[in-house]
XYZ file of C-alpha atoms in Angstrom:
490
model
C -36.693 -6.485 -33.877
C -34.123 -4.470 -36.051
C -31.498 -6.124 -37.736
C -28.810 -3.909 -35.936
C -30.307 -5.963 -32.529
C -30.591 -9.422 -34.175
C -26.723 -9.247 -34.723
C -25.990 -8.143 -31.592
C -27.564 -10.590 -30.050
C -26.862 -13.179 -32.240
C -23.219 -12.474 -32.297
C -23.335 -12.173 -28.338
C -24.901 -15.663 -28.113
C -22.735 -16.787 -30.274
C -19.523 -15.403 -27.950
C -20.891 -16.688 -24.738
C -21.194 -20.036 -26.182
C -17.579 -20.137 -27.636
C -16.490 -18.506 -24.025
C -18.326 -20.685 -22.005
C -17.535 -24.181 -23.898
C -13.026 -22.370 -24.280
C -13.553 -22.031 -20.679
C -14.990 -25.523 -19.634
C -12.482 -26.826 -21.326
C -9.906 -25.121 -20.111
C -10.893 -25.992 -16.502
C -11.648 -29.933 -17.295
C -7.375 -29.441 -18.888
C -6.413 -27.493 -15.634
C -7.888 -29.519 -13.152
C -6.391 -32.736 -15.351
C -3.083 -31.149 -15.046
C -3.670 -30.280 -11.254
C -4.471 -34.395 -10.546
C -1.060 -35.081 -12.603
C 0.498 -32.310 -10.260
C -1.151 -33.418 -7.631
C 0.763 -37.365 -8.379
C 3.793 -35.999 -9.539
C 4.969 -34.350 -6.275
C 3.574 -37.341 -4.651
C 5.565 -39.370 -6.384
C 9.117 -37.134 -5.726
C 8.082 -36.875 -2.124
C 8.231 -40.464 -1.582
C 11.152 -40.791 -3.877
C 13.203 -38.379 -1.863
C 12.590 -40.199 1.020
C 13.768 -42.925 -0.490
C 17.169 -41.525 -1.693
C 17.757 -39.949 1.697
C 17.608 -43.145 3.276
C 19.952 -45.093 0.940
C 22.301 -42.604 1.565
C 21.834 -42.840 5.170
C 21.997 -46.510 5.145
C 25.472 -46.538 3.084
C 27.047 -44.113 5.803
C 24.972 -45.811 8.684
C 23.814 -42.449 10.133
C 20.038 -41.922 10.880
C 20.539 -38.257 11.152
C 19.711 -37.098 7.626
C 16.087 -39.059 7.681
C 14.675 -38.151 10.869
C 15.189 -34.186 9.962
C 13.772 -35.182 6.561
C 10.406 -36.826 8.375
C 10.256 -34.314 10.673
C 10.401 -32.004 7.798
C 7.434 -34.010 6.316
C 5.771 -34.110 9.411
C 4.885 -30.482 9.163
C 3.541 -30.478 5.301
C -0.450 -30.685 5.516
C -1.448 -33.584 3.469
C 1.366 -36.223 4.584
C -0.518 -38.015 7.215
C 2.322 -40.072 8.006
C 6.329 -41.302 6.829
C 8.336 -43.930 7.879
C 11.218 -45.947 6.633
C 10.835 -50.047 6.804
C 13.633 -52.451 7.594
C 13.355 -55.778 5.284
C 11.827 -57.102 8.316
C 8.653 -55.325 8.596
C 10.472 -52.731 11.796
C 9.944 -48.967 11.390
C 13.334 -47.601 11.346
C 12.231 -43.858 11.455
C 9.034 -42.574 11.558
C 7.090 -39.203 12.234
C 5.367 -40.685 14.964
C 8.288 -41.317 16.991
C 6.247 -44.073 19.125
C 6.243 -46.396 16.209
C 9.806 -46.786 16.230
C 11.473 -50.441 16.622
C 7.818 -51.492 15.839
C 7.278 -54.289 13.467
C 4.968 -54.231 11.047
C 3.124 -57.305 9.151
C -0.600 -55.572 7.840
C -1.294 -56.004 4.410
C -0.570 -52.823 2.930
C 3.002 -53.154 4.741
C 3.679 -57.019 3.439
C 2.942 -55.523 0.152
C 5.381 -52.464 0.477
C 8.245 -55.351 1.334
C 7.463 -57.469 -1.441
C 7.485 -54.691 -3.775
C 10.744 -54.942 -5.176
C 13.270 -54.325 -8.235
C 10.545 -52.226 -8.946
C 11.334 -48.094 -9.910
C 7.542 -46.742 -9.764
C 6.165 -46.205 -6.461
C 3.833 -48.962 -5.255
C 0.381 -46.769 -4.544
C -1.891 -48.574 -2.217
C -5.332 -46.854 -1.110
C -5.987 -47.151 2.518
C -8.835 -46.900 5.129
C -7.554 -45.880 8.445
C -10.164 -47.313 11.745
C -10.717 -43.828 12.635
C -12.430 -43.600 8.588
C -9.565 -41.118 7.405
C -9.202 -42.064 3.851
C -5.095 -42.328 2.963
C -3.336 -42.663 -0.363
C -0.223 -44.629 1.048
C 2.851 -45.048 -1.586
C 5.593 -47.300 -1.409
C 9.403 -47.508 -2.970
C 12.077 -50.247 -2.059
C 15.163 -48.787 -1.210
C 18.236 -50.428 -3.242
C 21.598 -50.492 -2.241
C 24.071 -51.731 -5.474
C 24.640 -52.362 -8.427
C 23.569 -55.400 -9.954
C 22.573 -57.510 -7.991
C 21.069 -54.557 -6.018
C 20.412 -55.423 -2.214
C 17.027 -54.284 -0.598
C 17.303 -52.984 2.251
C 13.795 -51.797 2.982
C 11.272 -49.371 1.988
C 10.213 -45.864 1.868
C 6.382 -45.357 2.903
C 4.605 -42.421 3.190
C 0.888 -41.835 3.838
C -0.831 -38.440 2.410
C -4.194 -37.619 3.703
C -6.621 -37.697 0.773
C -8.785 -34.918 2.319
C -6.303 -32.392 2.930
C -4.801 -33.406 -0.595
C -8.306 -32.849 -2.105
C -8.882 -29.460 -0.134
C -5.101 -27.905 -1.258
C -6.223 -29.266 -5.052
C -9.814 -27.680 -4.525
C -7.873 -24.349 -3.553
C -5.932 -24.561 -6.479
C -8.914 -25.240 -8.939
C -10.763 -22.321 -7.056
C -7.941 -19.873 -7.827
C -7.931 -21.430 -11.693
C -11.901 -21.000 -11.763
C -11.541 -17.035 -10.652
C -8.510 -16.826 -13.211
C -10.638 -18.416 -15.918
C -14.134 -16.629 -14.464
C -12.544 -13.296 -15.056
C -10.930 -14.086 -18.745
C -14.368 -15.680 -19.282
C -16.272 -12.136 -18.322
C -12.908 -10.050 -19.804
C -13.804 -12.194 -22.907
C -17.477 -11.185 -23.320
C -16.930 -7.893 -22.549
C -15.154 -7.581 -25.207
C -16.792 -10.037 -27.495
C -20.171 -7.835 -26.595
C -18.091 -4.720 -28.017
C -16.966 -6.678 -30.371
C -20.078 -7.608 -31.781
C -21.798 -4.007 -31.483
C -18.917 -2.761 -33.328
C -19.703 -5.477 -36.356
C -23.220 -4.675 -35.773
C -22.484 -1.496 -36.223
C -20.208 -1.358 -39.298
C -22.805 -3.906 -41.093
C -25.715 -1.788 -40.164
C -24.402 1.303 -41.059
C -23.657 0.167 -44.549
C -27.105 -1.727 -44.425
C -28.736 1.887 -43.139
C -27.300 3.889 -46.061
C -27.852 1.604 -48.689
C -31.802 2.176 -46.832
C -31.935 5.669 -46.810
C -30.473 5.988 -50.726
C -33.481 3.693 -51.876
C -36.031 5.711 -50.052
C -34.670 8.892 -51.321
C -34.657 6.537 -55.271
C -37.919 5.862 -54.058
C -38.852 9.121 -53.320
C -37.913 10.826 -57.018
C -34.875 11.738 -56.339
C -33.112 10.176 -59.121
C -29.935 12.106 -59.149
C -29.068 10.969 -55.627
C -26.440 8.463 -55.521
C -25.456 5.788 -52.971
C -21.987 5.935 -51.464
C -20.916 2.716 -50.056
C -17.339 1.482 -50.320
C -16.845 -1.472 -48.105
C -15.390 -3.864 -51.380
C -18.395 -6.342 -50.581
C -21.332 -7.399 -51.962
C -23.048 -4.550 -50.067
C -20.907 -2.084 -52.246
C -22.045 -4.011 -55.597
C -25.617 -3.871 -54.111
C -25.697 -0.008 -53.605
C -23.694 0.073 -57.282
C -26.565 -1.542 -59.188
C -29.182 1.134 -57.205
C -26.909 3.481 -58.359
C -27.317 2.289 -61.719
C -31.153 1.710 -61.678
C -31.300 5.477 -60.288
C -29.075 6.807 -63.417
C -31.624 4.479 -65.894
C -34.570 5.995 -64.123
C -33.112 9.860 -63.980
C -33.278 9.310 -68.021
C -36.475 7.757 -68.453
C -37.567 10.676 -65.900
C -35.947 13.392 -67.864
C -37.252 11.708 -71.490
C -40.592 11.865 -69.838
C -40.078 15.343 -68.594
C -38.816 16.548 -72.072
C -41.817 14.645 -73.721
C -44.585 16.496 -71.442
C -42.981 19.819 -72.217
C -42.767 19.591 -75.469
C -46.005 17.741 -76.055
C -47.851 20.090 -73.511
C -46.231 24.037 -75.522
C -47.039 21.996 -79.250
C -50.608 21.406 -77.346
C -51.021 24.942 -76.022
C -51.217 27.159 -78.986
C -53.791 24.686 -80.587
C -56.171 24.277 -78.234
C -55.604 28.459 -77.540
C -56.892 28.853 -81.182
C -59.600 26.488 -80.962
C -60.788 28.287 -77.711
C -60.806 31.743 -80.097
C -62.385 30.155 -82.723
C -64.984 28.766 -80.439
C -66.109 31.579 -78.876
C -66.567 33.776 -82.694
C -68.528 30.863 -83.897
C -71.028 31.301 -80.019
C -70.909 34.771 -80.855
C -72.036 33.829 -84.339
C -69.504 36.040 -86.256
C -69.674 33.368 -89.012
C -73.563 33.430 -89.422
C -77.153 32.268 -86.636
C -76.853 29.387 -85.101
C -79.600 27.102 -83.415
C -79.949 26.937 -79.951
C -79.046 22.474 -80.585
C -75.739 23.741 -82.273
C -75.008 26.413 -79.754
C -75.770 23.568 -76.843
C -72.731 21.269 -78.757
C -70.166 24.090 -79.240
C -70.494 25.118 -75.539
C -69.855 21.071 -74.646
C -66.522 21.530 -76.979
C -65.875 24.770 -75.219
C -65.586 23.437 -71.848
C -63.829 20.385 -72.428
C -60.776 22.399 -74.537
C -61.113 24.677 -71.180
C -60.650 21.430 -68.816
C -58.153 19.979 -71.667
C -56.482 23.769 -71.454
C -56.282 23.408 -67.654
C -54.608 20.111 -67.597
C -51.857 21.215 -70.297
C -51.293 23.793 -67.589
C -50.994 22.020 -64.343
C -48.859 19.235 -66.853
C -46.462 22.635 -67.310
C -46.434 23.629 -63.744
C -45.282 20.120 -62.750
C -43.060 20.300 -65.510
C -41.295 23.627 -63.987
C -41.463 22.454 -60.395
C -39.378 19.392 -60.931
C -37.075 21.263 -63.408
C -36.943 23.595 -60.336
C -37.835 26.500 -62.817
C -41.159 28.453 -61.134
C -40.458 31.552 -60.371
C -41.811 33.533 -57.493
C -42.783 37.113 -57.558
C -43.070 37.843 -53.555
C -45.144 40.497 -52.143
C -46.871 41.744 -49.116
C -50.435 40.010 -48.765
C -52.918 39.587 -46.159
C -54.504 35.946 -45.647
C -57.751 37.721 -45.222
C -57.662 38.491 -49.088
C -57.485 35.275 -50.067
C -59.713 33.498 -47.405
C -62.488 35.867 -48.727
C -61.884 35.232 -51.999
C -62.238 31.843 -51.759
C -65.908 32.302 -49.445
C -66.465 34.032 -52.260
C -65.686 31.994 -55.503
C -66.762 28.968 -53.905
C -70.141 30.219 -52.285
C -72.541 28.633 -55.246
C -71.271 25.358 -54.648
C -71.407 25.317 -51.042
C -74.750 26.912 -51.048
C -75.856 23.823 -53.033
C -74.224 21.348 -50.005
C -75.327 23.604 -47.619
C -71.643 23.305 -45.984
C -71.174 26.157 -43.959
C -67.673 27.961 -44.201
C -66.224 29.725 -41.641
C -62.834 31.150 -41.228
C -60.922 32.570 -38.131
C -58.540 35.056 -40.691
C -59.744 38.368 -39.882
C -59.003 41.472 -41.936
C -56.293 42.686 -39.170
C -54.669 39.211 -39.378
C -51.251 38.046 -40.566
C -49.492 39.385 -43.457
C -47.656 36.649 -46.154
C -44.723 37.328 -47.906
C -45.159 35.068 -50.909
C -46.403 34.721 -54.588
C -50.384 35.852 -54.648
C -50.840 34.308 -57.922
C -49.024 30.846 -56.891
C -50.468 30.973 -53.631
C -53.807 31.958 -54.514
C -53.855 28.375 -57.002
C -53.235 26.885 -53.439
C -55.994 28.327 -51.656
C -58.185 27.234 -54.732
C -56.932 23.859 -55.491
C -57.529 22.841 -51.320
C -60.488 24.586 -50.861
C -61.747 23.141 -54.327
C -61.339 19.675 -52.976
C -62.514 20.269 -49.629
C -65.858 21.339 -51.365
C -65.626 17.989 -53.496
C -65.204 15.659 -50.559
C -67.795 17.557 -48.091
C -71.071 16.313 -48.040
C -74.584 18.099 -47.100
C -74.992 19.769 -44.189
C -70.693 19.041 -44.155
C -68.696 21.906 -42.647
C -65.234 23.771 -44.276
C -63.226 25.770 -41.971
C -60.187 28.069 -42.849
C -57.791 29.165 -40.040
C -53.920 30.641 -39.498
C -51.226 30.907 -36.692
C -48.807 32.882 -36.495
C -45.055 31.939 -35.475
C -41.714 34.408 -35.268
C -40.604 33.950 -39.195
C -43.684 31.588 -41.187
C -47.749 31.187 -40.885
C -49.289 28.212 -40.457
C -52.000 27.389 -42.393
C -55.155 25.291 -42.613
C -57.515 24.131 -44.633
C -60.717 21.771 -42.780
C -63.346 19.692 -43.690
C -65.457 17.507 -42.622
C -65.233 15.392 -45.523
C -64.663 11.601 -46.353
C -61.178 11.375 -44.984
C -58.167 10.026 -46.245
C -56.844 6.261 -45.031
C -53.210 6.377 -43.002
C -52.278 4.560 -45.799
C -52.599 7.436 -48.597
C -51.328 10.391 -46.796
C -47.990 9.642 -47.900
C -49.079 9.645 -51.882
C -51.083 11.887 -52.296
C -48.856 14.205 -52.644
C -47.116 12.171 -55.611
C -48.155 12.960 -59.405
C -51.284 11.149 -60.417
C -52.756 10.198 -57.198
C -56.036 10.393 -55.499
C -58.136 9.115 -52.702
C -59.129 5.452 -53.717
C -62.496 4.752 -50.972
C -65.008 2.315 -51.130
C -67.714 5.458 -50.345
C -69.414 7.055 -52.795
C -68.453 10.638 -52.475
C -64.785 10.312 -53.447
C -65.683 7.410 -55.717
C -67.668 10.419 -57.928
C -65.080 12.890 -58.086
C -62.634 12.707 -60.743
C -59.324 14.848 -61.438
C -55.891 14.187 -62.633
C -54.463 13.480 -59.756
C -51.878 16.083 -60.312
C -53.257 19.677 -58.067
C -51.860 18.044 -54.469
C -48.490 17.824 -56.613
C -48.407 21.345 -57.497
C -49.755 22.381 -54.078
C -46.611 21.120 -52.404
C -44.183 22.364 -55.173
C -45.493 26.225 -54.788
C -45.158 25.889 -50.858
C -41.986 23.980 -50.921
C -40.829 26.852 -53.609
C -42.051 29.329 -51.221
C -39.360 27.546 -48.438
C -42.228 26.198 -46.200
C -43.654 22.020 -45.983
C -47.459 21.293 -46.357
C -48.877 17.908 -44.264
C -51.970 16.547 -43.739
C -54.108 15.362 -40.167
C -56.910 13.593 -41.169
C -59.638 13.092 -39.023
C -59.706 16.796 -38.515
C -62.940 18.550 -37.703
C -64.887 17.451 -35.438
C -63.578 14.018 -35.523
C -63.637 13.768 -39.202
C -62.672 15.003 -42.456
C -59.510 16.246 -43.336
C -56.535 19.292 -42.928
C -54.434 20.588 -44.775
C -51.510 22.577 -42.895
C -49.713 24.471 -44.832
C -46.528 27.306 -43.524
C -45.979 30.019 -45.559
C -43.083 33.018 -45.048
C -44.513 35.710 -42.952
C -44.026 39.516 -43.782
C -41.308 40.119 -40.968
C -39.705 43.387 -39.823
C -35.993 42.127 -41.356
C -38.209 41.643 -44.987
C -39.644 45.365 -44.225
C -36.434 46.931 -43.751
C -34.985 45.076 -47.132
C -38.161 46.422 -48.931
C -37.825 49.597 -47.218
C -41.534 49.313 -46.551
C -43.242 51.291 -43.453
């Protein structure tokens, strides 16, 4: 799972936890608020009834009380409402049949005994039919000190209907909170993606830059301007690349100078060895000739190694000069077959090629491409066991040719494929044939440099031939009609 995915999931989870927690707290607070409002509503209703009854008693007119009770009767959550005299007689009632009746039940006695109180008396009752009632009563006091008790205002609220009204309000609140929750989650997820994109963009830039520097492109610089630790880390990478670049340049200068200085004495040694072998300095014994031949072969190998170092230095400095010309691939294919015929016959290696004399034409530097063919064919011969097979092939595309050199040798481990084109890298395996082969490890780096200098690319496929071995595949420029027109070729 990528860091970006983890960050998005974590941020989304965090937003969900916070949003759900806030929603739960808000719903709980809203429920408490609605219950308090309901209680306040009940108290206001009974206070209003007591006030209307007080004013009606002062003017000795029950009309206002009757009208107010008629209005209360139409209220869904009110089961009944009445005004009682000090003796418990019903003065007015929402049920006309109850008027003038004398009530002496316990709730009524408590309501009449509840005098000189400013807050209503709340009683929870259960009627014979099982209906739950919340009964609120308030004394009706007239006059100042001492106030005269003239009765009590009493209202019974139907608990079931009251709860239904409360649940309706809470349902609306839940819808609003739920909508806000969904919006918050969507916004939170969007912000999580935005945050992940902002953070991982810098990390991706840092990762890409580090990979580029790791590939040897030491002139690359990582550009991050976030003003945080990532910018500091990028600056450290850039400083490291700068230091490595300086060291690499020192190394290249050293190799270039040393190889140039070694080239002249090596050439001189080889010249004098040739003279000695021709007995220009006097007759030699067979043993002396053998020793001198060994010295000459060693100087040849040393000279080849120095030439390889110079080629690598030119490639890295992008100073490899190409002289492109028209070339039939069959020429190089046939030349490799002749050049390596002794080694292949010795190991009984079968050679085949699908490149024909009338095959495709390339537009390349012949000498440099010959070096590529020699290097790859030499590797194929070295790493192919007895009775093995080597095959050349080419495919034609509109603007380029794809060439393959395949063998049925030991193959290349997957973890080595990306490293073989680096300098001084060689296949490391436990198989005896590969372990016996020795080299400088510069050949494939030179091959890659030559191919890329032609604007092509090279890659490895393993296994390649008959389910085993290795295939080196590369692309080179094709002789197109456009090139022919530029060169005035028929």
